[in-house]
Amino acid sequence: MNKVILMGRLTRDPEVRYSSGERAMAVARYTLAVDRRRGRSNDDSQPTADFITCVAFDKAAEFAEKYLHQGTKMLVTGRIQTGSYTNKDGQKVYTTEVMIEEQEFAESKSNAGGDYTPASRPTPSASVGDGFMNIPDGVEDEGLPFQ
């Protein structure tokens, strides 16, 4: 099985091109910076990340072109594909890319680009000191969802 799940931030805006032929199709490439888990022996003060090239096609590529930009935190699933080519200097270059099957935002738009701070929890207006709400007189226990 070849299945990859990644969460990271785009290092720059996606590069989108359109194929030629009968049916032009969008192809988007972007790089995700994915944090590595640190082992006990690693220096905790040094953040580490892998920079993984992702490729999206057709509607997913059009989505990337329209909505993704540098710094966007994304959750993607796909498959790893390897390949190779010979560059202009005659050297063989090996490639590893993730072919995107699904992509979604990993944070809300309001949190994008800033540090995450959870919203404060509202305090119940009719609570007593033990954290439970008072049930008004005249309410039958039968109407409660838990019994």
Tab-separated table of C-alpha atoms in Angstrom:
chain	number	residue	atom	x	y	z
A	1	MET	CA	0.000	0.000	0.000
A	2	ASN	CA	1.284	3.452	-0.902
A	3	LYS	CA	-0.535	6.051	1.254
A	4	VAL	CA	0.843	9.270	2.721
A	5	ILE	CA	-0.724	11.717	5.170
A	6	LEU	CA	1.074	15.019	5.758
A	7	MET	CA	0.391	18.210	7.649
A	8	GLY	CA	2.517	21.271	7.080
A	9	ARG	CA	2.730	24.787	5.755
A	10	LEU	CA	3.299	25.896	2.175
A	11	THR	CA	6.772	27.327	1.720
A	12	ARG	CA	5.585	29.552	-1.161
A	13	ASP	CA	2.558	30.059	-3.403
A	14	PRO	CA	1.688	27.059	-5.613
A	15	GLU	CA	3.119	26.988	-9.120
A	16	VAL	CA	0.266	26.182	-11.511
A	17	ARG	CA	0.570	25.232	-15.161
A	18	TYR	CA	-1.938	23.971	-17.679
A	19	SER	CA	-1.302	20.964	-19.886
A	20	SER	CA	-1.758	21.245	-23.611
A	21	GLY	CA	-3.897	18.992	-25.742
A	22	GLU	CA	-7.584	18.309	-26.245
A	23	ARG	CA	-8.438	18.732	-22.599
A	24	ALA	CA	-6.221	21.238	-20.813
A	25	MET	CA	-5.693	20.208	-17.220
A	26	ALA	CA	-4.260	22.238	-14.343
A	27	VAL	CA	-1.155	20.890	-12.592
A	28	ALA	CA	-0.143	22.542	-9.314
A	29	ARG	CA	3.144	22.038	-7.481
A	30	TYR	CA	3.811	23.233	-3.972
A	31	THR	CA	6.178	22.377	-1.174
A	32	LEU	CA	5.028	21.600	2.354
A	33	ALA	CA	7.324	22.190	5.310
A	34	VAL	CA	6.469	19.284	7.611
A	35	ASP	CA	7.814	19.341	11.169
A	36	ARG	CA	9.771	16.299	12.281
A	37	ARG	CA	9.157	14.705	15.612
A	38	ARG	CA	12.246	15.140	17.720
A	39	GLY	CA	13.852	12.172	19.376
A	40	ARG	CA	15.308	12.304	22.858
A	41	SER	CA	18.827	12.702	21.515
A	42	ASN	CA	17.957	15.683	19.282
A	43	ASP	CA	18.522	19.224	20.471
A	44	ASP	CA	15.059	20.597	21.303
A	45	SER	CA	16.092	24.163	20.492
A	46	GLN	CA	16.643	23.292	16.816
A	47	PRO	CA	13.386	22.897	14.890
A	48	THR	CA	13.621	20.412	12.055
A	49	ALA	CA	11.403	20.035	9.038
A	50	ASP	CA	11.216	18.072	5.834
A	51	PHE	CA	10.353	19.936	2.648
A	52	ILE	CA	8.087	17.723	0.582
A	53	THR	CA	7.027	18.456	-2.979
A	54	CYS	CA	3.324	17.889	-3.625
A	55	VAL	CA	1.621	17.701	-7.022
A	56	ALA	CA	-2.118	18.177	-7.556
A	57	PHE	CA	-4.047	17.699	-10.790
A	58	ASP	CA	-7.246	18.993	-12.353
A	59	LYS	CA	-9.811	20.305	-9.811
A	60	ALA	CA	-7.393	19.887	-6.881
A	61	ALA	CA	-4.839	21.987	-8.773
A	62	GLU	CA	-7.426	24.669	-9.531
A	63	PHE	CA	-8.337	24.697	-5.826
A	64	ALA	CA	-4.652	25.142	-4.945
A	65	GLU	CA	-4.306	27.996	-7.419
A	66	LYS	CA	-7.344	29.805	-6.045
A	67	TYR	CA	-7.070	29.268	-2.280
A	68	LEU	CA	-3.545	28.263	-1.244
A	69	HIS	CA	-0.692	30.637	-0.549
A	70	GLN	CA	2.580	30.772	1.324
A	71	GLY	CA	2.142	29.914	5.000
A	72	THR	CA	-1.193	28.101	4.617
A	73	LYS	CA	-1.356	25.081	6.910
A	74	MET	CA	-2.629	22.072	4.966
A	75	LEU	CA	-3.488	18.442	5.573
A	76	VAL	CA	-2.925	16.321	2.469
A	77	THR	CA	-3.244	12.668	1.580
A	78	GLY	CA	-1.803	11.002	-1.459
A	79	ARG	CA	0.782	8.549	-2.708
A	80	ILE	CA	4.540	8.770	-3.061
A	81	GLN	CA	5.912	8.679	-6.578
A	82	THR	CA	9.605	8.499	-7.395
A	83	GLY	CA	11.335	9.248	-10.662
A	84	SER	CA	14.560	10.418	-12.212
A	85	TYR	CA	15.866	12.550	-15.044
A	86	THR	CA	19.192	13.729	-16.412
A	87	ASN	CA	19.829	17.437	-15.890
A	88	LYS	CA	21.580	19.780	-18.329
A	89	ASP	CA	24.966	18.932	-16.763
A	90	GLY	CA	24.449	15.253	-17.544
A	91	GLN	CA	23.888	14.271	-13.909
A	92	LYS	CA	21.086	11.919	-12.936
A	93	VAL	CA	18.629	13.563	-10.530
A	94	TYR	CA	16.231	11.485	-8.416
A	95	THR	CA	12.840	12.876	-7.433
A	96	THR	CA	10.291	12.030	-4.772
A	97	GLU	CA	6.874	13.683	-4.847
A	98	VAL	CA	3.488	13.207	-3.227
A	99	MET	CA	0.665	12.914	-5.744
A	100	ILE	CA	-2.259	14.595	-3.992
A	101	GLU	CA	-5.520	12.690	-3.656
A	102	GLU	CA	-7.126	14.932	-1.034
A	103	GLN	CA	-6.202	18.291	0.476
A	104	GLU	CA	-7.852	20.375	3.155
A	105	PHE	CA	-7.100	23.308	5.378
A	106	ALA	CA	-5.576	22.376	8.735
A	107	GLU	CA	-6.583	25.599	10.488
A	108	SER	CA	-9.270	28.219	10.220
A	109	LYS	CA	-8.692	31.298	8.124
A	110	SER	CA	-8.679	33.503	11.216
A	111	ASN	CA	-5.786	31.480	12.679
A	112	ALA	CA	-3.743	31.376	9.473
A	113	GLY	CA	-0.531	33.285	9.865
A	114	GLY	CA	-0.862	33.770	13.603
A	115	ASP	CA	-0.311	31.723	16.693
A	116	TYR	CA	-3.214	29.518	17.672
A	117	THR	CA	-5.047	30.596	20.775
A	118	PRO	CA	-8.173	28.640	21.631
A	119	ALA	CA	-11.345	30.607	22.185
A	120	SER	CA	-12.354	30.959	25.799
A	121	ARG	CA	-15.174	28.731	26.922
A	122	PRO	CA	-18.388	30.549	27.817
A	123	THR	CA	-19.452	30.309	31.418
A	124	PRO	CA	-22.982	28.940	31.991
A	125	SER	CA	-25.175	31.752	33.246
A	126	ALA	CA	-27.071	29.631	35.761
A	127	SER	CA	-24.172	27.650	37.189
A	128	VAL	CA	-23.498	27.006	40.829
A	129	GLY	CA	-20.116	26.599	42.506
A	130	ASP	CA	-19.777	22.909	41.517
A	131	GLY	CA	-19.985	23.623	37.750
A	132	PHE	CA	-23.498	22.168	37.275
A	133	MET	CA	-26.417	24.247	36.082
A	134	ASN	CA	-29.508	24.637	38.239
A	135	ILE	CA	-32.655	23.089	36.816
A	136	PRO	CA	-35.615	25.432	37.259
A	137	ASP	CA	-38.502	24.261	39.424
A	138	GLY	CA	-41.341	22.613	37.518
A	139	VAL	CA	-39.119	20.876	34.938
A	140	GLU	CA	-39.751	17.150	34.959
A	141	ASP	CA	-36.811	14.724	34.885
A	142	GLU	CA	-38.475	12.937	31.910
A	143	GLY	CA	-37.606	15.838	29.616
A	144	LEU	CA	-33.865	15.604	30.277
A	145	PRO	CA	-31.715	13.827	27.666
A	146	PHE	CA	-29.861	11.804	30.299
A	147	GLN	CA	-31.432	9.628	32.943
